[in-house]
Coordinates of C-alpha atoms (C1' of nucleotides) in Angstrom, one line a residue:
Chain A
M14 CA 0.1 0.1 0.1
S15 CA 0.9 3.6 -0.8
R16 CA 2.6 5.8 2.1
A17 CA -0.3 8.3 1.5
A18 CA -3.1 5.9 1.9
R19 CA -1.6 4.2 5.1
G20 CA -4.2 3.8 7.9
R21 CA -6.9 5.8 6.0
P22 CA -10.0 4.4 4.5
Q23 CA -9.7 3.2 0.7
P24 CA -11.7 4.6 -2.0
F25 CA -13.0 1.1 -2.7
T26 CA -14.8 -1.8 -0.9
V27 CA -14.1 -5.3 -0.2
D28 CA -17.4 -7.2 -0.7
V29 CA -18.0 -10.9 0.6
V30 CA -20.5 -13.4 -0.8
A31 CA -20.9 -15.9 2.0
V32 CA -22.5 -18.9 0.8
T33 CA -24.0 -22.0 2.5
P34 CA -26.5 -24.7 1.6
R35 CA -30.0 -24.2 3.2
D36 CA -33.1 -26.0 2.6
G37 CA -31.7 -27.9 -0.3
E38 CA -30.6 -24.7 -2.2
L39 CA -27.7 -22.2 -1.9
A40 CA -28.0 -19.2 0.1
V41 CA -26.1 -16.1 0.6
L42 CA -25.7 -13.9 3.6
L43 CA -27.3 -10.5 3.3
E44 CA -27.4 -7.6 6.2
R45 CA -30.2 -5.0 6.1
E46 CA -28.9 -1.6 4.7
N47 CA -30.3 0.8 7.3
A48 CA -30.5 3.7 4.7
G49 CA -33.3 6.2 4.8
N50 CA -36.3 3.8 5.1
N51 CA -38.4 5.2 2.1
G52 CA -40.8 2.1 1.7
R53 CA -39.3 -1.1 0.5
E54 CA -36.2 -3.0 2.2
R55 CA -33.0 -2.5 1.1
W56 CA -30.3 -5.4 1.7
M57 CA -26.4 -5.4 0.9
L58 CA -23.9 -8.0 1.0
P59 CA -21.3 -7.5 3.9
W60 CA -18.6 -5.1 2.7
E61 CA -15.8 -2.9 4.1
A62 CA -13.5 -0.1 3.0
P63 CA -10.0 -1.3 3.9
R64 CA -7.4 0.8 5.6
G65 CA -4.5 1.6 3.4
D66 CA -2.2 -0.8 4.9
E67 CA -4.3 -3.9 5.0
Q68 CA -4.2 -6.9 2.6
L69 CA -7.3 -7.7 0.4
D70 CA -7.4 -11.1 1.5
D71 CA -7.1 -10.4 5.2
V72 CA -9.9 -7.8 5.0
A73 CA -12.0 -10.1 3.2
Q74 CA -11.3 -12.8 5.6
Q75 CA -12.3 -10.4 8.5
V76 CA -15.5 -9.4 6.7
A77 CA -16.6 -12.8 6.4
R78 CA -15.6 -13.9 10.0
E79 CA -18.0 -11.1 11.1
A80 CA -20.7 -11.7 9.0
I81 CA -20.9 -15.7 9.2
G82 CA -20.0 -15.7 13.2
A83 CA -17.0 -18.0 12.6
A84 CA -14.0 -18.3 10.1
P85 CA -15.3 -19.4 6.6
S86 CA -14.2 -22.8 5.5
W87 CA -12.8 -21.3 2.2
I88 CA -12.5 -17.8 0.7
S89 CA -11.3 -16.8 -2.6
Q90 CA -11.4 -13.7 -4.8
V91 CA -13.7 -13.4 -7.7
G92 CA -12.9 -10.1 -9.2
A93 CA -13.7 -6.5 -9.6
F94 CA -16.9 -4.9 -10.3
A95 CA -17.5 -1.2 -10.9
D96 CA -20.9 -1.1 -12.5
G97 CA -24.0 -0.1 -10.6
R98 CA -24.8 1.3 -7.5
H99 CA -23.2 0.3 -4.4
P100 CA -24.0 1.1 -0.6
S101 CA -20.9 2.6 -0.1
D102 CA -21.1 5.1 -3.1
T103 CA -17.4 4.0 -3.8
D104 CA -16.7 3.2 -7.6
L105 CA -15.1 0.1 -7.1
S106 CA -15.7 -3.2 -5.2
V107 CA -13.4 -6.3 -5.0
A108 CA -15.6 -9.2 -4.4
Y109 CA -14.7 -12.5 -2.5
V110 CA -16.6 -15.7 -2.1
A111 CA -16.7 -17.4 1.2
L112 CA -18.2 -20.7 2.4
A113 CA -19.8 -21.4 5.5
P114 CA -20.6 -25.1 6.3
L115 CA -24.0 -26.7 6.5
G116 CA -25.9 -25.4 9.6
T117 CA -24.2 -22.1 10.2
D118 CA -27.0 -20.0 11.6
T119 CA -27.3 -16.3 12.2
Q120 CA -29.3 -14.5 14.6
G121 CA -31.1 -11.3 14.6
D122 CA -33.5 -9.7 12.0
D123 CA -30.6 -7.6 10.2
R124 CA -28.7 -10.6 9.1
V125 CA -30.2 -13.4 7.0
W126 CA -29.6 -16.0 4.7
R127 CA -31.3 -15.6 1.5
P128 CA -31.8 -18.1 -1.3
V129 CA -29.8 -17.3 -4.4
R130 CA -33.0 -17.3 -6.4
D131 CA -34.4 -14.4 -4.5
L132 CA -32.2 -11.6 -4.0
A133 CA -34.7 -8.6 -3.9
G134 CA -33.8 -5.6 -2.4
L135 CA -29.9 -6.0 -3.5
G136 CA -28.4 -3.2 -5.4
E137 CA -27.2 -3.6 -9.0
R138 CA -23.5 -4.0 -8.4
Q139 CA -24.0 -6.3 -5.4
E140 CA -26.3 -8.4 -7.4
A141 CA -23.6 -8.9 -10.3
I142 CA -21.2 -9.7 -7.8
V143 CA -23.4 -12.7 -6.4
Q144 CA -23.7 -14.1 -10.0
G145 CA -20.0 -13.9 -10.4
A146 CA -19.3 -15.8 -7.1
L147 CA -21.6 -18.4 -8.0
T148 CA -20.0 -18.7 -11.4
A149 CA -16.7 -18.8 -9.8
V150 CA -17.6 -21.5 -7.2
R151 CA -18.9 -23.8 -10.0
D152 CA -15.8 -23.1 -12.3
R153 CA -13.5 -23.9 -9.5
L154 CA -15.4 -27.1 -7.9
D155 CA -13.0 -29.5 -9.6
L156 CA -10.0 -28.1 -8.3
Y157 CA -10.9 -27.0 -4.7
P158 CA -12.6 -29.1 -2.0
I159 CA -15.5 -26.6 -2.2
A160 CA -18.0 -29.4 -1.7
F161 CA -16.2 -30.6 1.3
R162 CA -15.9 -27.2 2.9
L163 CA -19.8 -26.6 2.7
L164 CA -20.2 -30.0 4.7
P165 CA -19.5 -30.8 8.4
G166 CA -16.4 -32.7 9.3
A167 CA -18.2 -36.1 8.9
F168 CA -20.6 -36.6 6.2
T169 CA -22.3 -39.4 4.2
L170 CA -21.6 -40.2 0.6
S171 CA -25.2 -39.4 -0.5
E172 CA -24.6 -36.2 1.3
L173 CA -21.5 -35.2 -0.7
Q174 CA -23.2 -36.4 -3.9
Q175 CA -26.3 -34.2 -3.3
M176 CA -23.8 -31.2 -2.4
Y177 CA -22.2 -31.6 -5.9
E178 CA -25.5 -32.0 -7.4
L179 CA -26.8 -28.7 -5.8
L180 CA -23.5 -26.8 -6.8
L181 CA -23.6 -28.3 -10.6
G182 CA -27.4 -27.8 -11.0
R183 CA -27.7 -31.4 -12.4
R184 CA -28.2 -35.0 -11.4
L185 CA -25.1 -37.4 -10.9
H186 CA -24.8 -41.2 -11.6
K187 CA -24.2 -42.8 -7.9
A188 CA -22.0 -45.6 -8.9
S189 CA -19.9 -43.4 -11.1
F190 CA -19.7 -40.7 -8.5
R191 CA -18.6 -43.1 -6.2
R192 CA -16.0 -44.9 -8.4
A193 CA -14.6 -41.7 -9.2
L194 CA -14.2 -40.5 -5.4
Q195 CA -12.5 -44.0 -4.7
A196 CA -10.2 -43.3 -7.6
A197 CA -9.1 -39.8 -6.3
Y198 CA -8.2 -40.8 -2.7
L199 CA -10.2 -37.9 -1.3
V200 CA -12.3 -39.6 1.5
E201 CA -11.7 -42.0 4.1
P202 CA -14.3 -43.7 6.4
T203 CA -14.9 -43.1 9.9
D204 CA -16.2 -45.9 12.2
E205 CA -19.5 -44.3 12.5
W206 CA -23.0 -44.9 10.9
R207 CA -25.7 -42.6 10.6
S208 CA -29.5 -43.8 10.4
E209 CA -32.1 -41.4 8.9
G210 CA -35.7 -42.7 8.7
R211 CA -36.2 -45.8 6.7
G212 CA -33.4 -47.6 4.8
R213 CA -30.0 -48.9 5.5
P214 CA -27.8 -46.6 7.6
A215 CA -25.1 -44.9 5.9
Q216 CA -21.5 -44.7 6.8
L217 CA -19.8 -41.6 7.6
Y218 CA -16.8 -40.3 5.9
R219 CA -14.1 -37.7 6.3
Y220 CA -12.4 -35.4 3.8
A221 CA -8.7 -36.8 3.9
P222 CA -6.9 -36.5 0.6
K223 CA -4.0 -38.9 0.2
R224 CA -2.5 -38.8 -3.4
R225 CA -2.1 -36.1 -6.0
R226 CA -4.1 -36.6 -9.1
R227 CA -1.9 -36.3 -12.2
S228 CA -4.3 -37.4 -15.0
R229 CA -5.5 -34.6 -17.3
R230 CA -5.9 -36.7 -20.3
G231 CA -6.4 -35.2 -23.7
V232 CA -8.0 -31.8 -24.1
R233 CA -11.6 -30.6 -23.5
F234 CA -13.1 -28.4 -26.1
D235 CA -16.1 -27.3 -23.9
L236 CA -16.4 -23.9 -25.9
L237 CA -20.1 -22.7 -26.2
G238 CA -19.4 -22.5 -30.0
Chain B
M18 CA -19.4 5.4 -11.0
S19 CA -19.9 7.7 -8.4
R20 CA -21.0 11.6 -9.0
A21 CA -18.0 12.7 -7.2
A22 CA -15.3 10.7 -9.2
R23 CA -17.0 11.7 -12.6
G24 CA -14.2 12.5 -14.8
R25 CA -11.5 12.5 -12.2
P26 CA -8.8 10.1 -12.3
Q27 CA -9.4 7.0 -10.1
P28 CA -7.1 6.1 -7.4
F29 CA -6.5 2.9 -8.8
T30 CA -5.0 1.3 -12.1
V31 CA -6.2 -1.0 -15.0
D32 CA -3.2 -3.2 -16.0
V33 CA -3.2 -5.5 -19.1
V34 CA -1.0 -8.3 -19.6
A35 CA -0.9 -8.7 -23.5
V36 CA 0.1 -12.1 -24.6
T37 CA 1.3 -13.4 -27.8
P38 CA 3.3 -16.5 -28.9
R39 CA 6.8 -15.7 -29.9
D40 CA 9.7 -18.0 -30.9
G41 CA 7.8 -21.1 -29.7
E42 CA 7.1 -19.6 -26.1
L43 CA 4.8 -17.1 -24.8
A44 CA 5.6 -13.4 -24.4
V45 CA 3.9 -10.5 -22.6
L46 CA 4.1 -6.8 -23.7
L47 CA 6.3 -4.7 -21.5
E48 CA 6.7 -0.6 -21.6
R49 CA 9.7 1.2 -20.5
E50 CA 9.2 2.8 -17.3
N51 CA 10.8 6.3 -17.7
A52 CA 11.6 6.7 -13.9
G53 CA 14.8 8.0 -12.7
N54 CA 17.4 6.3 -14.7
N55 CA 19.4 4.9 -11.7
G56 CA 21.5 2.2 -13.1
R57 CA 19.2 -0.9 -14.0
E58 CA 16.2 -0.8 -16.4
R59 CA 12.9 -0.7 -15.2
W60 CA 9.8 -2.0 -17.2
M61 CA 6.2 -2.3 -16.7
L62 CA 2.8 -3.5 -18.0
P63 CA 0.6 -1.0 -19.5
W64 CA -1.9 0.5 -17.4
E65 CA -4.0 3.6 -16.9
A66 CA -5.9 5.0 -14.2
P67 CA -9.4 5.4 -15.4
R68 CA -11.6 8.5 -15.4
G69 CA -14.7 8.0 -12.9
D70 CA -17.0 7.6 -15.7
E71 CA -15.6 5.0 -17.6
Q72 CA -16.3 1.0 -17.4
L73 CA -13.6 -1.3 -16.4
D74 CA -13.8 -3.4 -19.3
D75 CA -13.8 -0.4 -21.9
V76 CA -10.5 1.1 -20.1
A77 CA -8.8 -2.3 -20.5
Q78 CA -9.9 -2.7 -24.1
Q79 CA -8.5 0.7 -24.7
V80 CA -5.2 0.2 -22.9
A81 CA -4.7 -3.0 -24.9
R82 CA -5.5 -1.7 -28.1
E83 CA -2.9 1.1 -27.5
A84 CA -0.3 -1.2 -26.3
I85 CA -0.7 -3.9 -28.9
G86 CA -1.5 -1.5 -31.8
A87 CA -4.4 -3.2 -32.8
A88 CA -7.6 -4.6 -31.2
P89 CA -6.9 -7.6 -28.8
S90 CA -8.5 -10.7 -30.0
W91 CA -9.8 -11.7 -26.7
I92 CA -9.6 -10.0 -23.3
S93 CA -10.9 -10.9 -19.9
Q94 CA -10.6 -9.7 -16.2
V95 CA -8.1 -11.7 -14.2
G96 CA -8.6 -10.1 -10.8
A97 CA -7.6 -7.3 -8.3
F98 CA -4.2 -7.0 -7.0
A99 CA -2.9 -4.8 -4.1
D100 CA 0.4 -6.2 -2.8
G101 CA 3.7 -4.7 -3.9
R102 CA 4.9 -1.8 -5.6
H103 CA 3.3 -0.4 -8.8
P104 CA 4.6 2.3 -11.2
S105 CA 1.5 4.3 -10.5
D106 CA 1.9 4.2 -6.5
T107 CA -1.7 3.5 -6.4
D108 CA -3.0 0.9 -4.0
L109 CA -4.7 -1.2 -6.3
S110 CA -4.9 -2.6 -9.6
V111 CA -7.5 -4.5 -11.8
A112 CA -5.6 -6.8 -14.1
Y113 CA -6.9 -8.0 -17.5
V114 CA -5.3 -10.6 -19.9
A115 CA -5.6 -9.4 -23.7
L116 CA -4.7 -12.0 -26.5
A117 CA -2.7 -10.7 -29.7
P118 CA -2.6 -13.0 -32.5
L119 CA 0.7 -14.6 -33.9
G120 CA 2.8 -12.1 -35.5
T121 CA 1.8 -9.1 -34.1
D122 CA 4.6 -6.9 -33.8
T123 CA 5.7 -3.7 -31.8
Q124 CA 8.1 -0.9 -32.7
G125 CA 10.4 1.1 -30.7
D126 CA 12.7 0.4 -27.8
D127 CA 10.2 1.3 -25.3
R128 CA 7.8 -1.5 -25.8
V129 CA 9.0 -5.2 -26.2
W130 CA 7.4 -8.5 -26.3
R131 CA 9.4 -10.2 -23.6
P132 CA 9.2 -14.1 -23.0
V133 CA 7.3 -15.1 -19.7
R134 CA 10.4 -17.0 -18.3
D135 CA 12.3 -13.6 -18.0
L136 CA 10.4 -10.8 -16.5
A137 CA 13.4 -9.0 -15.1
G138 CA 12.8 -5.2 -14.1
L139 CA 9.2 -5.8 -13.6
G140 CA 7.9 -4.4 -10.1
E141 CA 6.2 -6.8 -7.7
R142 CA 2.8 -6.2 -8.3
Q143 CA 2.9 -6.6 -11.8
E144 CA 5.0 -9.6 -11.8
A145 CA 2.1 -11.2 -9.7
I146 CA -0.4 -10.0 -12.2
V147 CA 1.4 -11.6 -15.2
Q148 CA 1.4 -14.9 -13.1
G149 CA -2.3 -14.6 -12.2
A150 CA -3.0 -13.9 -16.2
L151 CA -1.1 -16.9 -17.1
T152 CA -3.1 -18.9 -14.7
A153 CA -6.4 -17.4 -15.9
V154 CA -5.6 -18.3 -19.6
R155 CA -4.8 -22.0 -18.7
D156 CA -7.6 -22.5 -16.5
R157 CA -10.1 -20.8 -19.1
L158 CA -8.5 -22.8 -22.1
D159 CA -11.4 -25.4 -22.4
L160 CA -14.4 -22.8 -22.1
Y161 CA -13.0 -19.8 -24.4
P162 CA -11.4 -20.1 -27.9
I163 CA -8.1 -19.0 -26.5
A164 CA -5.8 -20.8 -28.6
F165 CA -7.7 -19.9 -31.7
R166 CA -7.4 -16.3 -30.9
L167 CA -3.8 -16.5 -30.6
L168 CA -3.5 -17.9 -34.3
P169 CA -4.3 -15.9 -37.5
G170 CA -7.5 -16.6 -39.1
A171 CA -6.3 -19.6 -41.1
F172 CA -4.3 -22.2 -39.4
T173 CA -3.0 -25.8 -39.8
L174 CA -4.2 -28.3 -37.4
S175 CA -0.4 -28.9 -36.4
E176 CA -0.2 -25.1 -35.8
L177 CA -3.5 -25.3 -33.4
Q178 CA -2.0 -28.4 -31.7
Q179 CA 1.3 -26.5 -30.9
M180 CA -0.7 -23.6 -29.6
Y181 CA -2.5 -25.9 -27.1
E182 CA 0.5 -27.5 -26.3
L183 CA 2.2 -24.3 -25.5
L184 CA -0.5 -23.1 -23.4
L185 CA -0.8 -26.3 -21.4
G186 CA 2.8 -27.0 -21.4
R187 CA 2.5 -30.6 -22.2
R188 CA 2.6 -32.8 -25.4
L189 CA -0.6 -33.9 -26.9
H190 CA -1.5 -37.1 -28.9
K191 CA -2.0 -36.0 -32.5
A192 CA -4.8 -38.5 -33.4
S193 CA -6.5 -37.9 -30.2
F194 CA -6.6 -34.3 -30.7
R195 CA -7.9 -34.3 -34.0
R196 CA -10.6 -36.7 -33.1
A197 CA -11.7 -34.5 -30.3
L198 CA -11.5 -31.5 -32.4
Q199 CA -13.6 -33.1 -35.0
A200 CA -16.3 -34.2 -32.6
A201 CA -16.5 -30.7 -31.3
Y202 CA -17.4 -29.1 -34.6
L203 CA -15.0 -26.1 -33.9
V204 CA -13.2 -25.9 -37.1
E205 CA -14.1 -26.1 -41.0
P206 CA -11.4 -26.7 -43.7
T207 CA -10.7 -24.2 -46.4
D208 CA -9.6 -24.8 -49.7
E209 CA -6.1 -23.7 -49.2
W210 CA -2.9 -25.6 -48.4
R211 CA 0.5 -24.6 -47.0
S212 CA 3.7 -26.2 -47.7
E213 CA 6.5 -25.3 -45.2
G214 CA 10.1 -26.9 -46.3
R215 CA 9.8 -30.7 -46.7
G216 CA 7.0 -32.7 -45.9
R217 CA 3.4 -33.1 -46.9
P218 CA 1.7 -29.7 -47.3
A219 CA -1.2 -29.2 -44.6
Q220 CA -4.6 -28.0 -45.2
L221 CA -5.6 -24.7 -43.6
Y222 CA -8.6 -24.6 -41.3
R223 CA -10.6 -21.7 -39.9
Y224 CA -12.5 -21.3 -36.4
A225 CA -16.1 -21.9 -37.1
P226 CA -17.9 -23.4 -34.4
K227 CA -21.1 -25.0 -35.3
R228 CA -22.9 -26.9 -32.3
R229 CA -22.9 -26.6 -28.8
R230 CA -21.2 -29.2 -26.7
R231 CA -23.3 -30.6 -23.9
S232 CA -21.2 -33.1 -22.5
R233 CA -20.1 -32.7 -18.9
R234 CA -19.8 -36.3 -18.0
G235 CA -19.4 -37.1 -14.4
V236 CA -17.4 -35.1 -12.1
R237 CA -13.8 -34.4 -12.1
F238 CA -11.9 -34.6 -8.6
D239 CA -8.8 -32.8 -9.7
L240 CA -8.0 -31.4 -6.4
L241 CA -4.4 -31.4 -5.4
G242 CA -5.0 -33.5 -2.3
Chain C
dT3 C1' 15.4 -42.4 -53.0
dC4 C1' 15.2 -40.4 -48.6
dA5 C1' 13.6 -37.5 -45.0
dA6 C1' 9.9 -34.9 -43.0
dT7 C1' 5.5 -33.9 -42.2
dA8 C1' 0.3 -34.5 -42.8
dG9 C1' -3.3 -37.3 -42.0
dT10 C1' -5.8 -41.7 -40.9
dG11 C1' -7.3 -46.4 -39.4
dT12 C1' -7.0 -50.1 -35.9
dC13 C1' -6.0 -51.9 -31.5
dT14 C1' -6.5 -51.8 -26.3
dG15 C1' -7.3 -50.3 -21.8
dT16 C1' -10.0 -46.9 -19.1
dT17 C1' -14.2 -44.8 -17.7
dA18 C1' -18.9 -43.1 -17.6
dG19 C1' -23.3 -44.4 -17.5
dA20 C1' -27.4 -47.9 -17.4
dC21 C1' -28.9 -51.8 -15.0
dA22 C1' -29.4 -55.0 -11.6
dT23 C1' -28.5 -57.1 -7.3
dT24 C1' -27.4 -57.5 -2.3
dA25 C1' -27.5 -55.3 2.2
dT26 C1' -29.8 -53.5 6.0
dG27 C1' -32.4 -50.8 8.7
dG28 C1' -37.4 -48.8 10.0
dA29 C1' -42.5 -49.0 9.6
Chain D
dT9 C1' -43.6 -58.5 5.4
dC10 C1' -42.7 -54.4 2.7
dC11 C1' -40.4 -50.2 1.9
dA12 C1' -36.6 -47.1 1.4
dT13 C1' -31.9 -46.2 1.1
dA14 C1' -26.9 -47.6 1.1
dA15 C1' -23.6 -50.0 -1.3
dT16 C1' -21.6 -52.6 -5.0
dG17 C1' -21.0 -56.0 -9.4
dT18 C1' -21.5 -56.3 -14.3
dC19 C1' -22.3 -54.9 -18.9
dT20 C1' -21.8 -51.6 -22.9
dA21 C1' -20.9 -47.5 -25.4
dA22 C1' -17.4 -43.9 -25.4
dC23 C1' -13.0 -42.3 -25.3
dA24 C1' -7.8 -41.6 -24.8
dG25 C1' -3.5 -43.1 -26.2
dA26 C1' -0.2 -46.4 -28.7
dC27 C1' 1.1 -47.8 -33.0
dA28 C1' 1.2 -48.4 -37.4
dC29 C1' 0.4 -47.0 -42.1
dT30 C1' -0.6 -44.2 -46.1
dA31 C1' 0.1 -39.6 -48.5
dT32 C1' 2.5 -35.9 -50.2
dT33 C1' 5.9 -32.9 -50.8
dG34 C1' 11.4 -31.0 -50.8
dA35 C1' 16.1 -32.3 -50.8

DNA sequence: TCAATAGTGTCTGTTAGACATTATGGA
DNA sequence: TCCATAATGTCTAACAGACACTATTGA
């Protein structure tokens, strides 16, 4: 950071999209914007204008921790956004996406988990930021343990598969999913089982990556065309 | 953009990593930094502090066009960088990567294509930006026609394969590469051939995506572990 | 003719998805 | 007992890589 700006608030913000699974869909954390209460409610993503001597990642981590009420299980920069109105009236926002494990709850009326299909009350820029964050999560799903970070430490393979299905937005084949998981040496079984209603109880697993994948066969041409 | 900042220079920069193939490796465009010539040369990425009423993408496009001498064949945001020294002494840079087709040349001593393995003279922040840009290019290679945009309008399949190999940093299997390309309906043959030295002449192709890929089989677990 | 590169056909091992089957609990 | 879910085995089609072969030019 420049000497001039040391300690003073920056003319840009760090915005955090906190994501968690909730009621079978993804939800993001919104805070009430206590601007002039002229009729309809206005909401916003948690944000902060960093001081001049802070690193972006540290600020994002801090904003996420305060909003979620615990350290995020994963955090990553999404990009810079300048279009549209922002609660801070700054010209630029650096966006981050942060993951909160399943079951993370908030308290109070001014901080809520809202399903991503209904972001009414959010400003233009922050709505674009949420879309960018969700795209970033999907794009990085195969490289980072995102699905695992949205689950508690112990989980069933069906829960893990459902998390992947939720993030990808499509169904997966059970046998294939487990075969690929096995081959990747990413999980190890615990000696616990969980019984939910009817049906055979499921064994609990934990995330415990062992080997490194080094495949990358061929090239993929997944261009939209 | 906020009313306050309209028309005035912003307290951040838009930095552009212009990339082109050159002598069988990737090169980025550097400009001479005419700061106090105290001994060793200093170089920098092209950058600009946008006015308050400009959109980021437009500024990046403009910076790229001026640096390359022509419109970039593809451009995309990489992210925001705040660490390390920057020629502008601003606290933040929004980085873009821009592609220049093979054969794009520069003129003058103050603007050169430098191979990515030797970025001596570049400041800390911009060196991190270049690394981020190269990573972004590799990560998006399967989703955007990056390799095609680094080639002229007509190219041989061997040239296309070599471009993929250059970007991926590994050799590819010729028959498999062509099979996958065929299946993706991305190119169409022209009625021209090119003869280079010995060997059978190669047919020229052009980028002409026809159908949409809709495969995405299974899940990939490419986590590092 | 030889060397070099383009382009293609065939074989094989790997993998994804369909399908079926067994296992194990609760109602 | 029936039903629901877990977990796994088998079959097949698609695909990647190896290999070999033909095609076509310049030296």
